[in-house]
mmCIF file with all atom_site columns, C-alpha atoms and ligand atoms in Angstrom:
data_model
loop_
_atom_site.group_PDB
_atom_site.id
_atom_site.type_symbol
_atom_site.label_atom_id
_atom_site.label_alt_id
_atom_site.label_comp_id
_atom_site.label_asym_id
_atom_site.label_entity_id
_atom_site.label_seq_id
_atom_site.pdbx_PDB_ins_code
_atom_site.Cartn_x
_atom_site.Cartn_y
_atom_site.Cartn_z
_atom_site.occupancy
_atom_site.B_iso_or_equiv
_atom_site.pdbx_formal_charge
_atom_site.auth_seq_id
_atom_site.auth_comp_id
_atom_site.auth_asym_id
_atom_site.auth_atom_id
_atom_site.pdbx_PDB_model_num
ATOM   1   C CA  . MET T 1 1   ? -11.256 17.060  -4.616  1.00 0.00 ? 63  MET T CA  1
ATOM   2   C CA  . SER T 1 2   ? -8.123  15.190  -4.762  1.00 0.00 ? 64  SER T CA  1
ATOM   3   C CA  . LYS T 1 3   ? -7.353  11.717  -5.764  1.00 0.00 ? 65  LYS T CA  1
ATOM   4   C CA  . PHE T 1 4   ? -5.537  9.051   -3.563  1.00 0.00 ? 66  PHE T CA  1
ATOM   5   C CA  . MET T 1 5   ? -4.669  5.690   -4.337  1.00 0.00 ? 67  MET T CA  1
ATOM   6   C CA  . LEU T 1 6   ? -4.673  2.380   -2.441  1.00 0.00 ? 68  LEU T CA  1
ATOM   7   C CA  . LEU T 1 7   ? -2.140  0.061   -4.091  1.00 0.00 ? 69  LEU T CA  1
ATOM   8   C CA  . ASN T 1 8   ? -1.808  -3.537  -2.834  1.00 0.00 ? 70  ASN T CA  1
ATOM   9   C CA  . GLY T 1 9   ? 0.866   -6.051  -4.093  1.00 0.00 ? 71  GLY T CA  1
ATOM   10  C CA  . PRO T 1 10  ? 1.303   -9.806  -4.447  1.00 0.00 ? 72  PRO T CA  1
ATOM   11  C CA  . ASN T 1 11  ? -1.095  -12.254 -2.405  1.00 0.00 ? 73  ASN T CA  1
ATOM   12  C CA  . LEU T 1 12  ? -3.055  -9.478  -0.877  1.00 0.00 ? 74  LEU T CA  1
ATOM   13  C CA  . ASN T 1 13  ? -5.900  -10.537 -2.826  1.00 0.00 ? 75  ASN T CA  1
ATOM   14  C CA  . LEU T 1 14  ? -5.925  -13.316 -0.455  1.00 0.00 ? 76  LEU T CA  1
ATOM   15  C CA  . LEU T 1 15  ? -6.554  -11.664 2.994   1.00 0.00 ? 77  LEU T CA  1
ATOM   16  C CA  . GLY T 1 16  ? -9.241  -13.143 4.822   1.00 0.00 ? 78  GLY T CA  1
ATOM   17  C CA  . SER T 1 17  ? -9.128  -16.685 3.255   1.00 0.00 ? 79  SER T CA  1
ATOM   18  C CA  . ARG T 1 18  ? -5.916  -17.777 5.264   1.00 0.00 ? 80  ARG T CA  1
ATOM   19  C CA  . GLU T 1 19  ? -3.563  -16.923 7.968   1.00 0.00 ? 81  GLU T CA  1
ATOM   20  C CA  . PRO T 1 20  ? -6.012  -14.724 10.131  1.00 0.00 ? 82  PRO T CA  1
ATOM   21  C CA  . GLU T 1 21  ? -3.498  -15.064 12.717  1.00 0.00 ? 83  GLU T CA  1
ATOM   22  C CA  . ILE T 1 22  ? -1.074  -12.980 11.104  1.00 0.00 ? 84  ILE T CA  1
ATOM   23  C CA  . TYR T 1 23  ? -3.275  -10.913 8.642   1.00 0.00 ? 85  TYR T CA  1
ATOM   24  C CA  . GLY T 1 24  ? -6.705  -10.598 10.455  1.00 0.00 ? 86  GLY T CA  1
ATOM   25  C CA  . SER T 1 25  ? -10.204 -11.791 8.854   1.00 0.00 ? 87  SER T CA  1
ATOM   26  C CA  . ALA T 1 26  ? -10.858 -8.641  6.697   1.00 0.00 ? 88  ALA T CA  1
ATOM   27  C CA  . THR T 1 27  ? -10.919 -9.271  2.995   1.00 0.00 ? 89  THR T CA  1
ATOM   28  C CA  . LEU T 1 28  ? -9.293  -6.772  0.762   1.00 0.00 ? 90  LEU T CA  1
ATOM   29  C CA  . GLU T 1 29  ? -12.733 -5.761  -0.608  1.00 0.00 ? 91  GLU T CA  1
ATOM   30  C CA  . ASP T 1 30  ? -13.792 -4.854  3.043   1.00 0.00 ? 92  ASP T CA  1
ATOM   31  C CA  . ILE T 1 31  ? -10.525 -2.793  3.152   1.00 0.00 ? 93  ILE T CA  1
ATOM   32  C CA  . GLU T 1 32  ? -11.151 -1.075  -0.245  1.00 0.00 ? 94  GLU T CA  1
ATOM   33  C CA  . ASN T 1 33  ? -14.942 -0.383  0.879   1.00 0.00 ? 95  ASN T CA  1
ATOM   34  C CA  . LYS T 1 34  ? -13.715 1.124   4.232   1.00 0.00 ? 96  LYS T CA  1
ATOM   35  C CA  . LEU T 1 35  ? -11.212 3.447   2.748   1.00 0.00 ? 97  LEU T CA  1
ATOM   36  C CA  . ASP T 1 36  ? -13.393 4.449   -0.029  1.00 0.00 ? 98  ASP T CA  1
ATOM   37  C CA  . ALA T 1 37  ? -15.951 5.600   2.666   1.00 0.00 ? 99  ALA T CA  1
ATOM   38  C CA  . ILE T 1 38  ? -13.407 7.443   4.345   1.00 0.00 ? 100 ILE T CA  1
ATOM   39  C CA  . ALA T 1 39  ? -11.994 9.284   1.098   1.00 0.00 ? 101 ALA T CA  1
ATOM   40  C CA  . SER T 1 40  ? -15.869 10.155  0.143   1.00 0.00 ? 102 SER T CA  1
ATOM   41  C CA  . LYS T 1 41  ? -16.531 11.629  3.285   1.00 0.00 ? 103 LYS T CA  1
ATOM   42  C CA  . SER T 1 42  ? -13.845 14.071  3.089   1.00 0.00 ? 104 SER T CA  1
ATOM   43  C CA  . GLY T 1 43  ? -14.856 14.593  -0.484  1.00 0.00 ? 105 GLY T CA  1
ATOM   44  C CA  . HIS T 1 44  ? -11.954 12.960  -1.953  1.00 0.00 ? 106 HIS T CA  1
ATOM   45  C CA  . GLU T 1 45  ? -11.408 10.060  -4.626  1.00 0.00 ? 107 GLU T CA  1
ATOM   46  C CA  . LEU T 1 46  ? -9.806  6.752   -4.105  1.00 0.00 ? 108 LEU T CA  1
ATOM   47  C CA  . ILE T 1 47  ? -8.547  4.585   -6.830  1.00 0.00 ? 109 ILE T CA  1
ATOM   48  C CA  . CYS T 1 48  ? -7.817  1.036   -5.606  1.00 0.00 ? 110 CYS T CA  1
ATOM   49  C CA  . PHE T 1 49  ? -5.604  -1.521  -7.344  1.00 0.00 ? 111 PHE T CA  1
ATOM   50  C CA  . GLN T 1 50  ? -4.204  -4.742  -6.400  1.00 0.00 ? 112 GLN T CA  1
ATOM   51  C CA  . SER T 1 51  ? -1.837  -6.944  -8.476  1.00 0.00 ? 113 SER T CA  1
ATOM   52  C CA  . ASN T 1 52  ? 0.203   -9.797  -8.123  1.00 0.00 ? 114 ASN T CA  1
ATOM   53  C CA  . ALA T 1 53  ? 2.684   -8.773  -11.124 1.00 0.00 ? 115 ALA T CA  1
ATOM   54  C CA  . GLU T 1 54  ? 5.461   -6.256  -10.288 1.00 0.00 ? 116 GLU T CA  1
ATOM   55  C CA  . HIS T 1 55  ? 5.177   -4.831  -13.883 1.00 0.00 ? 117 HIS T CA  1
ATOM   56  C CA  . ASP T 1 56  ? 1.617   -3.815  -13.315 1.00 0.00 ? 118 ASP T CA  1
ATOM   57  C CA  . LEU T 1 57  ? 2.413   -2.370  -10.045 1.00 0.00 ? 119 LEU T CA  1
ATOM   58  C CA  . VAL T 1 58  ? 4.969   -0.152  -11.927 1.00 0.00 ? 120 VAL T CA  1
ATOM   59  C CA  . ASP T 1 59  ? 2.551   0.747   -14.693 1.00 0.00 ? 121 ASP T CA  1
ATOM   60  C CA  . ARG T 1 60  ? -0.086  1.734   -12.068 1.00 0.00 ? 122 ARG T CA  1
ATOM   61  C CA  . ILE T 1 61  ? 2.402   3.724   -10.453 1.00 0.00 ? 123 ILE T CA  1
ATOM   62  C CA  . HIS T 1 62  ? 3.250   5.662   -13.921 1.00 0.00 ? 124 HIS T CA  1
ATOM   63  C CA  . LEU T 1 63  ? -0.462  6.139   -14.644 1.00 0.00 ? 125 LEU T CA  1
ATOM   64  C CA  . ALA T 1 64  ? -1.066  7.586   -11.062 1.00 0.00 ? 126 ALA T CA  1
ATOM   65  C CA  . LYS T 1 65  ? 1.225   10.596  -12.160 1.00 0.00 ? 127 LYS T CA  1
ATOM   66  C CA  . LYS T 1 66  ? -0.955  11.068  -15.015 1.00 0.00 ? 128 LYS T CA  1
ATOM   67  C CA  . GLU T 1 67  ? -4.029  11.122  -13.251 1.00 0.00 ? 129 GLU T CA  1
ATOM   68  C CA  . ASP T 1 68  ? -2.497  13.699  -10.547 1.00 0.00 ? 130 ASP T CA  1
ATOM   69  C CA  . VAL T 1 69  ? -3.023  11.169  -7.595  1.00 0.00 ? 131 VAL T CA  1
ATOM   70  C CA  . LYS T 1 70  ? -1.565  13.327  -4.558  1.00 0.00 ? 132 LYS T CA  1
ATOM   71  C CA  . CYS T 1 71  ? -0.677  10.465  -2.242  1.00 0.00 ? 133 CYS T CA  1
ATOM   72  C CA  . ILE T 1 72  ? -0.399  6.483   -2.556  1.00 0.00 ? 134 ILE T CA  1
ATOM   73  C CA  . ILE T 1 73  ? -1.176  4.163   0.540   1.00 0.00 ? 135 ILE T CA  1
ATOM   74  C CA  . PHE T 1 74  ? 1.096   1.086   -0.461  1.00 0.00 ? 136 PHE T CA  1
ATOM   75  C CA  . ASN T 1 75  ? 1.317   -1.958  0.565   1.00 0.00 ? 137 ASN T CA  1
ATOM   76  C CA  . PRO T 1 76  ? 3.846   -3.768  -1.286  1.00 0.00 ? 138 PRO T CA  1
ATOM   77  C CA  . GLY T 1 77  ? 3.701   -7.394  -0.061  1.00 0.00 ? 139 GLY T CA  1
ATOM   78  C CA  . ALA T 1 78  ? 6.748   -9.366  -0.375  1.00 0.00 ? 140 ALA T CA  1
ATOM   79  C CA  . PHE T 1 79  ? 8.161   -6.973  -3.050  1.00 0.00 ? 141 PHE T CA  1
ATOM   80  C CA  . THR T 1 80  ? 9.041   -4.680  -0.298  1.00 0.00 ? 142 THR T CA  1
ATOM   81  C CA  . HIS T 1 81  ? 11.949  -6.940  0.390   1.00 0.00 ? 143 HIS T CA  1
ATOM   82  C CA  . SER T 1 82  ? 13.057  -7.410  -3.248  1.00 0.00 ? 144 SER T CA  1
ATOM   83  C CA  . SER T 1 83  ? 11.997  -4.863  -5.654  1.00 0.00 ? 145 SER T CA  1
ATOM   84  C CA  . ILE T 1 84  ? 14.237  -1.997  -7.085  1.00 0.00 ? 146 ILE T CA  1
ATOM   85  C CA  . ALA T 1 85  ? 11.923  -1.634  -9.843  1.00 0.00 ? 147 ALA T CA  1
ATOM   86  C CA  . LEU T 1 86  ? 9.156   -0.040  -7.442  1.00 0.00 ? 148 LEU T CA  1
ATOM   87  C CA  . ARG T 1 87  ? 11.650  1.930   -5.624  1.00 0.00 ? 149 ARG T CA  1
ATOM   88  C CA  . ASP T 1 88  ? 12.480  3.265   -9.076  1.00 0.00 ? 150 ASP T CA  1
ATOM   89  C CA  . ALA T 1 89  ? 9.093   3.776   -10.209 1.00 0.00 ? 151 ALA T CA  1
ATOM   90  C CA  . LEU T 1 90  ? 7.916   5.611   -7.062  1.00 0.00 ? 152 LEU T CA  1
ATOM   91  C CA  . SER T 1 91  ? 10.955  7.847   -6.739  1.00 0.00 ? 153 SER T CA  1
ATOM   92  C CA  . GLY T 1 92  ? 10.630  8.376   -10.569 1.00 0.00 ? 154 GLY T CA  1
ATOM   93  C CA  . VAL T 1 93  ? 6.969   9.833   -10.370 1.00 0.00 ? 155 VAL T CA  1
ATOM   94  C CA  . GLY T 1 94  ? 7.545   11.574  -7.307  1.00 0.00 ? 156 GLY T CA  1
ATOM   95  C CA  . ILE T 1 95  ? 4.336   10.636  -5.755  1.00 0.00 ? 157 ILE T CA  1
ATOM   96  C CA  . PRO T 1 96  ? 4.340   10.796  -1.877  1.00 0.00 ? 158 PRO T CA  1
ATOM   97  C CA  . PHE T 1 97  ? 3.562   7.292   -0.583  1.00 0.00 ? 159 PHE T CA  1
ATOM   98  C CA  . ILE T 1 98  ? 3.242   5.645   2.617   1.00 0.00 ? 160 ILE T CA  1
ATOM   99  C CA  . GLU T 1 99  ? 4.108   2.056   3.132   1.00 0.00 ? 161 GLU T CA  1
ATOM   100 C CA  . VAL T 1 100 ? 1.684   0.148   4.957   1.00 0.00 ? 162 VAL T CA  1
ATOM   101 C CA  . HIS T 1 101 ? 2.442   -3.582  6.602   1.00 0.00 ? 163 HIS T CA  1
ATOM   102 C CA  . ILE T 1 102 ? -0.591  -5.321  7.921   1.00 0.00 ? 164 ILE T CA  1
ATOM   103 C CA  . SER T 1 103 ? 1.993   -7.531  10.361  1.00 0.00 ? 165 SER T CA  1
ATOM   104 C CA  . ASN T 1 104 ? 4.977   -6.346  11.741  1.00 0.00 ? 166 ASN T CA  1
ATOM   105 C CA  . ILE T 1 105 ? 7.948   -7.070  9.689   1.00 0.00 ? 167 ILE T CA  1
ATOM   106 C CA  . TYR T 1 106 ? 10.359  -6.260  12.179  1.00 0.00 ? 168 TYR T CA  1
ATOM   107 C CA  . SER T 1 107 ? 9.137   -8.961  14.386  1.00 0.00 ? 169 SER T CA  1
ATOM   108 C CA  . ARG T 1 108 ? 9.198   -11.767 11.644  1.00 0.00 ? 170 ARG T CA  1
ATOM   109 C CA  . GLU T 1 109 ? 11.774  -13.541 9.639   1.00 0.00 ? 171 GLU T CA  1
ATOM   110 C CA  . ASP T 1 110 ? 15.184  -11.871 8.918   1.00 0.00 ? 172 ASP T CA  1
ATOM   111 C CA  . PHE T 1 111 ? 14.485  -11.649 5.214   1.00 0.00 ? 173 PHE T CA  1
ATOM   112 C CA  . ARG T 1 112 ? 11.129  -9.459  5.917   1.00 0.00 ? 174 ARG T CA  1
ATOM   113 C CA  . GLN T 1 113 ? 13.349  -6.903  7.776   1.00 0.00 ? 175 GLN T CA  1
ATOM   114 C CA  . ASN T 1 114 ? 14.514  -5.123  5.027   1.00 0.00 ? 176 ASN T CA  1
ATOM   115 C CA  . SER T 1 115 ? 12.496  -2.739  2.689   1.00 0.00 ? 177 SER T CA  1
ATOM   116 C CA  . PHE T 1 116 ? 13.664  -1.236  -0.490  1.00 0.00 ? 178 PHE T CA  1
ATOM   117 C CA  . LEU T 1 117 ? 10.959  1.529   0.011   1.00 0.00 ? 179 LEU T CA  1
ATOM   118 C CA  . SER T 1 118 ? 11.028  2.583   3.603   1.00 0.00 ? 180 SER T CA  1
ATOM   119 C CA  . ASP T 1 119 ? 13.782  5.313   3.236   1.00 0.00 ? 181 ASP T CA  1
ATOM   120 C CA  . ILE T 1 120 ? 12.051  7.093   0.584   1.00 0.00 ? 182 ILE T CA  1
ATOM   121 C CA  . ALA T 1 121 ? 8.571   6.900   2.082   1.00 0.00 ? 183 ALA T CA  1
ATOM   122 C CA  . GLU T 1 122 ? 6.785   9.655   3.727   1.00 0.00 ? 184 GLU T CA  1
ATOM   123 C CA  . GLY T 1 123 ? 6.164   7.318   6.491   1.00 0.00 ? 185 GLY T CA  1
ATOM   124 C CA  . VAL T 1 124 ? 5.931   3.540   7.348   1.00 0.00 ? 186 VAL T CA  1
ATOM   125 C CA  . ILE T 1 125 ? 3.042   1.628   9.679   1.00 0.00 ? 187 ILE T CA  1
ATOM   126 C CA  . SER T 1 126 ? 3.872   -1.811  10.393  1.00 0.00 ? 188 SER T CA  1
ATOM   127 C CA  . GLY T 1 127 ? 1.989   -4.102  12.670  1.00 0.00 ? 189 GLY T CA  1
ATOM   128 C CA  . LEU T 1 128 ? -1.344  -2.344  13.411  1.00 0.00 ? 190 LEU T CA  1
ATOM   129 C CA  . GLY T 1 129 ? -3.163  -4.588  11.298  1.00 0.00 ? 191 GLY T CA  1
ATOM   130 C CA  . VAL T 1 130 ? -5.676  -3.305  8.933   1.00 0.00 ? 192 VAL T CA  1
ATOM   131 C CA  . GLU T 1 131 ? -6.194  -0.103  10.886  1.00 0.00 ? 193 GLU T CA  1
ATOM   132 C CA  . GLY T 1 132 ? -2.696  0.885   9.466   1.00 0.00 ? 194 GLY T CA  1
ATOM   133 C CA  . TYR T 1 133 ? -4.202  1.571   6.144   1.00 0.00 ? 195 TYR T CA  1
ATOM   134 C CA  . LYS T 1 134 ? -7.007  3.729   7.516   1.00 0.00 ? 196 LYS T CA  1
ATOM   135 C CA  . LEU T 1 135 ? -4.622  5.853   9.650   1.00 0.00 ? 197 LEU T CA  1
ATOM   136 C CA  . ALA T 1 136 ? -2.220  6.291   6.493   1.00 0.00 ? 198 ALA T CA  1
ATOM   137 C CA  . LEU T 1 137 ? -5.096  7.299   4.392   1.00 0.00 ? 199 LEU T CA  1
ATOM   138 C CA  . LYS T 1 138 ? -6.207  9.828   7.057   1.00 0.00 ? 200 LYS T CA  1
ATOM   139 C CA  . SER T 1 139 ? -2.719  11.002  7.270   1.00 0.00 ? 201 SER T CA  1
ATOM   140 C CA  . GLY T 1 140 ? -2.494  11.319  3.578   1.00 0.00 ? 202 GLY T CA  1
ATOM   141 C CA  . ILE T 1 141 ? -5.685  13.232  3.217   1.00 0.00 ? 203 ILE T CA  1
ATOM   142 C CA  . GLU T 1 142 ? -4.677  15.671  6.154   1.00 0.00 ? 204 GLU T CA  1
ATOM   143 C CA  . LYS T 1 143 ? -1.261  16.488  4.346   1.00 0.00 ? 205 LYS T CA  1
ATOM   144 C CA  . TYR T 1 144 ? -1.779  16.314  0.731   1.00 0.00 ? 206 TYR T CA  1
ATOM   145 C CA  . SER T 1 145 ? -5.552  17.150  -0.280  1.00 0.00 ? 207 SER T CA  1
HETATM 146 O O1  . CA2 H 2 .   ? 2.381   -7.347  6.746   1.00 0.00 ? 159 CA2 H O1  1
HETATM 147 C C1  . CA2 H 2 .   ? 2.210   -7.267  5.510   1.00 0.00 ? 159 CA2 H C1  1
HETATM 148 O O2  . CA2 H 2 .   ? 1.374   -6.519  5.401   1.00 0.00 ? 159 CA2 H O2  1
HETATM 149 C C2  . CA2 H 2 .   ? 3.160   -7.827  4.301   1.00 0.00 ? 159 CA2 H C2  1
HETATM 150 O O3  . CA2 H 2 .   ? 3.263   -6.793  3.360   1.00 0.00 ? 159 CA2 H O3  1
HETATM 151 C C3  . CA2 H 2 .   ? 2.425   -8.973  3.916   1.00 0.00 ? 159 CA2 H C3  1
HETATM 152 C C4  . CA2 H 2 .   ? 3.128   -9.802  2.480   1.00 0.00 ? 159 CA2 H C4  1
HETATM 153 C C5  . CA2 H 2 .   ? 4.466   -10.227 3.314   1.00 0.00 ? 159 CA2 H C5  1
HETATM 154 O O4  . CA2 H 2 .   ? 5.222   -10.791 2.256   1.00 0.00 ? 159 CA2 H O4  1
HETATM 155 C C6  . CA2 H 2 .   ? 5.329   -8.832  3.842   1.00 0.00 ? 159 CA2 H C6  1
HETATM 156 O O5  . CA2 H 2 .   ? 6.396   -9.348  4.539   1.00 0.00 ? 159 CA2 H O5  1
HETATM 157 C C7  . CA2 H 2 .   ? 4.620   -8.146  4.726   1.00 0.00 ? 159 CA2 H C7  1
HETATM 158 C C8  . CA2 H 2 .   ? 2.314   -10.872 2.404   1.00 0.00 ? 159 CA2 H C8  1
HETATM 159 C C9  . CA2 H 2 .   ? 0.987   -10.709 1.902   1.00 0.00 ? 159 CA2 H C9  1
HETATM 160 C C10 . CA2 H 2 .   ? 0.319   -12.284 1.756   1.00 0.00 ? 159 CA2 H C10 1
HETATM 161 O O6  . CA2 H 2 .   ? -0.898  -12.052 2.480   1.00 0.00 ? 159 CA2 H O6  1
HETATM 162 C C11 . CA2 H 2 .   ? -1.843  -13.184 2.308   1.00 0.00 ? 159 CA2 H C11 1
HETATM 163 C C12 . CA2 H 2 .   ? -3.051  -12.983 3.222   1.00 0.00 ? 159 CA2 H C12 1
HETATM 164 C C13 . CA2 H 2 .   ? -3.958  -14.003 3.514   1.00 0.00 ? 159 CA2 H C13 1
HETATM 165 C C14 . CA2 H 2 .   ? -3.265  -15.192 3.307   1.00 0.00 ? 159 CA2 H C14 1
HETATM 166 C C15 . CA2 H 2 .   ? -1.937  -15.454 2.619   1.00 0.00 ? 159 CA2 H C15 1
HETATM 167 C C16 . CA2 H 2 .   ? -1.172  -14.324 2.273   1.00 0.00 ? 159 CA2 H C16 1
#
């Protein structure tokens, strides 16, 4: 049994309530339940956490190291495009992570086309909708359990 983490950043708690044309109709709870089922089916544990606060995400990443989390599936939301603190936290703990975006950030506004995290991620999935989270978890389990 290995531990995996699903981490979501700011405003992703609003999934399913607004902008379905960009982010689909699934709620964050739907996504967490689906990924939890994938993890338990393969005999693993999934820790789910969402926060709108950068420092809470940093603290959760630090705690993940103590918990021996093997891989983080991370949608950093808008912090993708701004947060050196999250980059430092992830490189500081050295836990492999897969960056996931529901939308294709490269087909949107210019300011979304830079990620402070992608070059240190194991991989990046962008634009496959919520399916991207499932693919990332399956890949993480395959590689790190
Ligand atoms: O495409 C993604 O997953 C993003 O990480 C989502 C972020 C955005 O800032 C990134 O550029 C790309 C925004 C998440 C906001 O989620 C909402 C969901 C429903 C309604 C309103 C916002």
